[in-house]
mmCIF file of the C-alpha atoms, coordinates in Angstrom:
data_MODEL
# 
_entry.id   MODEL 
# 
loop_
_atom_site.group_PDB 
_atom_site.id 
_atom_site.type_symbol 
_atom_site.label_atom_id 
_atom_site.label_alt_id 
_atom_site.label_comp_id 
_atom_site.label_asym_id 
_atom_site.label_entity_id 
_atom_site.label_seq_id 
_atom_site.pdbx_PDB_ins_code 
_atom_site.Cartn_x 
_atom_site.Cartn_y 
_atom_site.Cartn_z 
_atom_site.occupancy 
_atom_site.B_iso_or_equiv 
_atom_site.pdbx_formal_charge 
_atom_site.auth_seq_id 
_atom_site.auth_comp_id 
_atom_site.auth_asym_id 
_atom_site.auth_atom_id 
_atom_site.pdbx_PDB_model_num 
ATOM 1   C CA . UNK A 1 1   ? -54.017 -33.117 13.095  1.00 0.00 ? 1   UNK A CA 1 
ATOM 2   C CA . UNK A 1 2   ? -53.669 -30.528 10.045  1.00 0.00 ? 2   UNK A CA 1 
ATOM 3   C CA . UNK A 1 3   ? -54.444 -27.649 12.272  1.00 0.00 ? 3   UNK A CA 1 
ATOM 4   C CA . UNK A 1 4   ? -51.195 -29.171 14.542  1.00 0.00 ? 4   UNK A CA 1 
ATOM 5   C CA . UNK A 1 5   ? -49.308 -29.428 11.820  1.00 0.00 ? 5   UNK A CA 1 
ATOM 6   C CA . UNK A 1 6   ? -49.972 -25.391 10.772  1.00 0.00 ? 6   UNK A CA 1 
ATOM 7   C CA . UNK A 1 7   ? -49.061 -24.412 14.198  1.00 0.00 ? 7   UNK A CA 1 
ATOM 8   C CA . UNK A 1 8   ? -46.177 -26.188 14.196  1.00 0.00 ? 8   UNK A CA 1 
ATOM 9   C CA . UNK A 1 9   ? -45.293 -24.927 10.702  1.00 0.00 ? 9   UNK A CA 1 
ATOM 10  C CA . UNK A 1 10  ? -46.238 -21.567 11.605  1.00 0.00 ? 10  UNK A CA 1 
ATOM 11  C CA . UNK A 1 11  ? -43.732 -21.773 14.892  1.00 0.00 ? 11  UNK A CA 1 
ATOM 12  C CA . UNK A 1 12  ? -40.339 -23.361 12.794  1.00 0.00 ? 12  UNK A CA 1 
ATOM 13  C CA . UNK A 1 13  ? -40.996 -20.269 10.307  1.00 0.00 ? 13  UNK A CA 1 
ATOM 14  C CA . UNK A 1 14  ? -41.095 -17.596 12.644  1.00 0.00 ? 14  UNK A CA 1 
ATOM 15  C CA . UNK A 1 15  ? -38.536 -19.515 14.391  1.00 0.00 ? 15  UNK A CA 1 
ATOM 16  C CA . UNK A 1 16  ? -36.418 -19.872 10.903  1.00 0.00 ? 16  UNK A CA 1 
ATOM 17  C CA . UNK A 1 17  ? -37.451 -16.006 10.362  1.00 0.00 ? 17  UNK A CA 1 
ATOM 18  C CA . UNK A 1 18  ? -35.571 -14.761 13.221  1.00 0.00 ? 18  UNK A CA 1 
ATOM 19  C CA . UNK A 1 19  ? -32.447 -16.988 13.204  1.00 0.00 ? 19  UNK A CA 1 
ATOM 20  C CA . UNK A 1 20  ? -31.546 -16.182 9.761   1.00 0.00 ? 20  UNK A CA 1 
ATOM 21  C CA . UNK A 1 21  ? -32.458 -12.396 10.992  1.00 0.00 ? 21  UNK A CA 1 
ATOM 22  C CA . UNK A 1 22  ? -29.727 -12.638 13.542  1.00 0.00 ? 22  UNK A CA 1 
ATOM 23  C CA . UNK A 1 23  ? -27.733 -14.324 10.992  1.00 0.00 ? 23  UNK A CA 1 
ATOM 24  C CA . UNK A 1 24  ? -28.033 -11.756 8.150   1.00 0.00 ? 24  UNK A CA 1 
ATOM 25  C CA . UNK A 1 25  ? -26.697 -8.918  11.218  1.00 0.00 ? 25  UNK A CA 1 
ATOM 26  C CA . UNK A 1 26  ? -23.887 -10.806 12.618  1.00 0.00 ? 26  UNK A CA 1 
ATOM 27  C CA . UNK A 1 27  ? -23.141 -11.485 8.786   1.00 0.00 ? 27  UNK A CA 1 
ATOM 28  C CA . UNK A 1 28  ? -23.253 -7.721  7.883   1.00 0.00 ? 28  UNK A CA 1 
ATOM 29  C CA . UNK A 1 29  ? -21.112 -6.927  11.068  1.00 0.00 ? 29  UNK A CA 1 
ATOM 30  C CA . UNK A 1 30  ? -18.426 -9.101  10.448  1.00 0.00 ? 30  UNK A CA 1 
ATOM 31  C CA . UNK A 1 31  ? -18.510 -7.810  6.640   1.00 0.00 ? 31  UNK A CA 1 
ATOM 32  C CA . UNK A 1 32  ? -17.661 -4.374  7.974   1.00 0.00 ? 32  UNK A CA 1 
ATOM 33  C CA . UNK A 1 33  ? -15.015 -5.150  10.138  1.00 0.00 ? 33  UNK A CA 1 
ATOM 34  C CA . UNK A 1 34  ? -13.459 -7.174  7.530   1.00 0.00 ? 34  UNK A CA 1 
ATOM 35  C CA . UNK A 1 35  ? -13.616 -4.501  5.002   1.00 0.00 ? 35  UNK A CA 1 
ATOM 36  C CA . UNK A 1 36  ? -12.524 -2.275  8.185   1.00 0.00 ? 36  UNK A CA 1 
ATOM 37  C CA . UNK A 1 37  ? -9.282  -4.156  8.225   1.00 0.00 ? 37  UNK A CA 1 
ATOM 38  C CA . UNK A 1 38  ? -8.979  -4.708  4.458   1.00 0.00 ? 38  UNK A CA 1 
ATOM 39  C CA . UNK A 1 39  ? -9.000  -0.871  3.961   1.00 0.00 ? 39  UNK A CA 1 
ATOM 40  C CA . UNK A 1 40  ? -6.506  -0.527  6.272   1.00 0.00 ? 40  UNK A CA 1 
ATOM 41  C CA . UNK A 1 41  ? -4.128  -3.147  5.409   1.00 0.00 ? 41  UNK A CA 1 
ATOM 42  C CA . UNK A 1 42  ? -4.214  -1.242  2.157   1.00 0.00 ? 42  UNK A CA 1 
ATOM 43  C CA . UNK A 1 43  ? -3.768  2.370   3.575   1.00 0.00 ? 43  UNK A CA 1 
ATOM 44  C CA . UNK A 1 44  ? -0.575  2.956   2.454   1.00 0.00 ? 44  UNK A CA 1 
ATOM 45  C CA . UNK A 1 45  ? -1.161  2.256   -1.384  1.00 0.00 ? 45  UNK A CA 1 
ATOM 46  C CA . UNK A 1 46  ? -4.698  4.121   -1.422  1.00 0.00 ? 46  UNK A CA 1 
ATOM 47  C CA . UNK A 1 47  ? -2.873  7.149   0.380   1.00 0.00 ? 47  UNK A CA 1 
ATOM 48  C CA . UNK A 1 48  ? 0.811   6.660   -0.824  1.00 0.00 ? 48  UNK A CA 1 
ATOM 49  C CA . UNK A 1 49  ? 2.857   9.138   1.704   1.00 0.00 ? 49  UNK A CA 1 
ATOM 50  C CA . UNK A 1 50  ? 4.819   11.563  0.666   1.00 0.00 ? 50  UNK A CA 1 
ATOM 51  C CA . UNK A 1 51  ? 9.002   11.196  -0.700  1.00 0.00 ? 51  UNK A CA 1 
ATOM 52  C CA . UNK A 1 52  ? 11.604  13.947  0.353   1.00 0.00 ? 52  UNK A CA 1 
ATOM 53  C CA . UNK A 1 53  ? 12.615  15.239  -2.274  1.00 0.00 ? 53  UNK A CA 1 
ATOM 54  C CA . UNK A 1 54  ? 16.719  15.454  -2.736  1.00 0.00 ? 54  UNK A CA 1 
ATOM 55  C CA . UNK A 1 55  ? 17.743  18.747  -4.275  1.00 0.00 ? 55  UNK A CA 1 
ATOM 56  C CA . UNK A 1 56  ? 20.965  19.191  -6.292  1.00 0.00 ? 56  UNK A CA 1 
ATOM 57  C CA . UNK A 1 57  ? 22.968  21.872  -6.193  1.00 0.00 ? 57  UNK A CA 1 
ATOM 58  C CA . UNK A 1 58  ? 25.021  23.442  -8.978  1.00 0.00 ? 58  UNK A CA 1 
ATOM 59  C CA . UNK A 1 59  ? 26.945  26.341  -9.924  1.00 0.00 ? 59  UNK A CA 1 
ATOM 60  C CA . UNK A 1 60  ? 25.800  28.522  -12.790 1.00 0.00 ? 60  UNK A CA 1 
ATOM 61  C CA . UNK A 1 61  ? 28.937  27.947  -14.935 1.00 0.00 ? 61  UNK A CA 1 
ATOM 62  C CA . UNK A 1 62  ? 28.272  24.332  -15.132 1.00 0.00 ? 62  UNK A CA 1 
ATOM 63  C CA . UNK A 1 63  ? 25.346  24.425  -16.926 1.00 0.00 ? 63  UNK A CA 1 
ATOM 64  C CA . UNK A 1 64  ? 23.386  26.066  -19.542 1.00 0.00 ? 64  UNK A CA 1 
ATOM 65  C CA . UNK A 1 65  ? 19.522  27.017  -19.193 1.00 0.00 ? 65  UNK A CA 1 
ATOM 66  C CA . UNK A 1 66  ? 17.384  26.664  -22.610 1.00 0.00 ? 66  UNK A CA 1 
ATOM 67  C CA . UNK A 1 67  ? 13.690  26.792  -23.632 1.00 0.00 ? 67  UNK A CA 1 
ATOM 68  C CA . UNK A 1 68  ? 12.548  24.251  -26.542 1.00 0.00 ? 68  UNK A CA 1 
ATOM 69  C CA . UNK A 1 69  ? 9.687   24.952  -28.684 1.00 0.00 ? 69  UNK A CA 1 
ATOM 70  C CA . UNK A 1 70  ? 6.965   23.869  -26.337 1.00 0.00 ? 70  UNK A CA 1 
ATOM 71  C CA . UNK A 1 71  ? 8.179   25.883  -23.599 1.00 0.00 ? 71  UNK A CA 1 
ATOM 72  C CA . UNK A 1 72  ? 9.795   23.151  -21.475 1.00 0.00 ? 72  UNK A CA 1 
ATOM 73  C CA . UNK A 1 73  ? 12.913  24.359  -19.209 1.00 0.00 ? 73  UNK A CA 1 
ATOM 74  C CA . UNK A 1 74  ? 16.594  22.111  -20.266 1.00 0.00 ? 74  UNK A CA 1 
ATOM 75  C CA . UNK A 1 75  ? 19.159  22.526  -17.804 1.00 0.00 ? 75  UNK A CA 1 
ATOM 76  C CA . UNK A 1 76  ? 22.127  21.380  -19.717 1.00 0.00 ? 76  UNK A CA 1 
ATOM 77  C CA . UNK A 1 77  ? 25.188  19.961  -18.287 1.00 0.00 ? 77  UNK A CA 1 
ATOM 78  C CA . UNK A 1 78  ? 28.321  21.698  -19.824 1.00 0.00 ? 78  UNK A CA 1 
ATOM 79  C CA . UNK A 1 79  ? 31.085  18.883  -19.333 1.00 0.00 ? 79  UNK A CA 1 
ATOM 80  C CA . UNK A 1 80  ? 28.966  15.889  -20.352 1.00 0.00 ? 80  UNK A CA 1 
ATOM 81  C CA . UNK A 1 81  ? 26.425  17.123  -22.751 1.00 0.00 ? 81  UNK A CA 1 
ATOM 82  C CA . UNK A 1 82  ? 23.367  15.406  -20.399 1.00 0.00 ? 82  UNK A CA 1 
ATOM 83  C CA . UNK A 1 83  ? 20.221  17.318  -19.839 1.00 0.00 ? 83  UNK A CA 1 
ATOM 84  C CA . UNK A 1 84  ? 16.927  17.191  -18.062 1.00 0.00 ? 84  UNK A CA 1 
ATOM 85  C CA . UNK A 1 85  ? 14.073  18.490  -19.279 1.00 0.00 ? 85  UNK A CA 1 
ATOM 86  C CA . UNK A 1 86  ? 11.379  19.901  -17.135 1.00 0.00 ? 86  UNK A CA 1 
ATOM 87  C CA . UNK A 1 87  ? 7.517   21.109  -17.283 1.00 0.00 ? 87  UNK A CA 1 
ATOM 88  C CA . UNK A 1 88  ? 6.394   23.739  -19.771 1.00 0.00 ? 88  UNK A CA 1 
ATOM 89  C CA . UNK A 1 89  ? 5.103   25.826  -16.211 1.00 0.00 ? 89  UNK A CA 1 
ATOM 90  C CA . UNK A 1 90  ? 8.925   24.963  -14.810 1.00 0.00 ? 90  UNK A CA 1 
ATOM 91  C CA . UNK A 1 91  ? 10.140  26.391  -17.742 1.00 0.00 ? 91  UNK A CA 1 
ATOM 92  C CA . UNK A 1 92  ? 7.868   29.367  -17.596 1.00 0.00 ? 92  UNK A CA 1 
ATOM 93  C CA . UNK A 1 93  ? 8.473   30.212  -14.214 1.00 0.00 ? 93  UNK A CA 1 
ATOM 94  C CA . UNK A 1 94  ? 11.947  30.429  -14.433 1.00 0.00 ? 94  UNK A CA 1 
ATOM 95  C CA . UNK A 1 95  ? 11.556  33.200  -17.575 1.00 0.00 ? 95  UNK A CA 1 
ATOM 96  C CA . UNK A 1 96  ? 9.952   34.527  -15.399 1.00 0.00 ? 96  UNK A CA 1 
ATOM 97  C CA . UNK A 1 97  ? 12.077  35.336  -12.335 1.00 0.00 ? 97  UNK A CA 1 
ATOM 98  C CA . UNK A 1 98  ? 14.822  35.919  -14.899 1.00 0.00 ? 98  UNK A CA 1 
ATOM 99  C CA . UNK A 1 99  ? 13.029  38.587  -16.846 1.00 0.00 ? 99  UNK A CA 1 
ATOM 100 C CA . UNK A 1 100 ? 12.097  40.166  -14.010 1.00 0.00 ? 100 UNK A CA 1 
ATOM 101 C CA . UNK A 1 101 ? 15.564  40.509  -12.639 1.00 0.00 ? 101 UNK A CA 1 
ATOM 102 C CA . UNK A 1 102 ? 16.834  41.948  -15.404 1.00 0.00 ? 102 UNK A CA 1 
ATOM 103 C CA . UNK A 1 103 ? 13.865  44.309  -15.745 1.00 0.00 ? 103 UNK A CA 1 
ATOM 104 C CA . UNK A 1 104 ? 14.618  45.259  -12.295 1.00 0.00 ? 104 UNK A CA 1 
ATOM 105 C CA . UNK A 1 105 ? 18.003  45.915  -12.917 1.00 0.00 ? 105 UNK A CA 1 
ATOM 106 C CA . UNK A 1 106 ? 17.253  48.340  -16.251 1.00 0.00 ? 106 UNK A CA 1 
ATOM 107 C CA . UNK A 1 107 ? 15.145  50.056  -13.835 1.00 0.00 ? 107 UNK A CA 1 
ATOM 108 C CA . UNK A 1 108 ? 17.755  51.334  -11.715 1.00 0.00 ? 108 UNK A CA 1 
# 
């Protein structure tokens, strides 16, 4: 009667063994397609896309180009006062092409 009982135990856990083997894959599969989906639900703010850009023009005797003391570009506006201030490498890149033009110009 105990050696029944073994076998029997012995079948229900090789039994239990592979049921919750199947179980644990199915599990992990359906894991991966959720996080599948969840990813790309979220795809656009992981990988924001990118905004055109609207460019202004103006005339050069409406406003007034200035350098503060940490480089930055100001384009000022001359009828309102308002100005923008942009990146120190802005800023430098602008010198820049300026200095050069004028350069260019002494040179001929």
């Amino acid at each position: 009667m105990k050696q029944k009982f073994i076998e029997v135990m012995e079948k229900f856990k090789t039994k239990l063994k592979n049921i919750l083997s199947q179980i644990f894959w199915v599990l992990m599969v359906v894991l991966g397609i959720g996080a599948g989906f969840a990813v790309g639900y979220h795809y656009d703010v992981i990988n924001p896309k990118d905004v055109k850009q609207v460019s202004t023009i103006v005339n050069r005797n409406e406003i007034t180009l200035a350098m503060d003391e940490y480089e930055r570009l100001m384009v000022i506006d001359k009828q309102t006062g308002e100005y923008t201030v942009y990146a120190d490498s802005i800023g430098k890149s602008i010198f820049n092409l300026y200095a050069r033009k004028i350069w260019s110009a002494t040179q001929q």
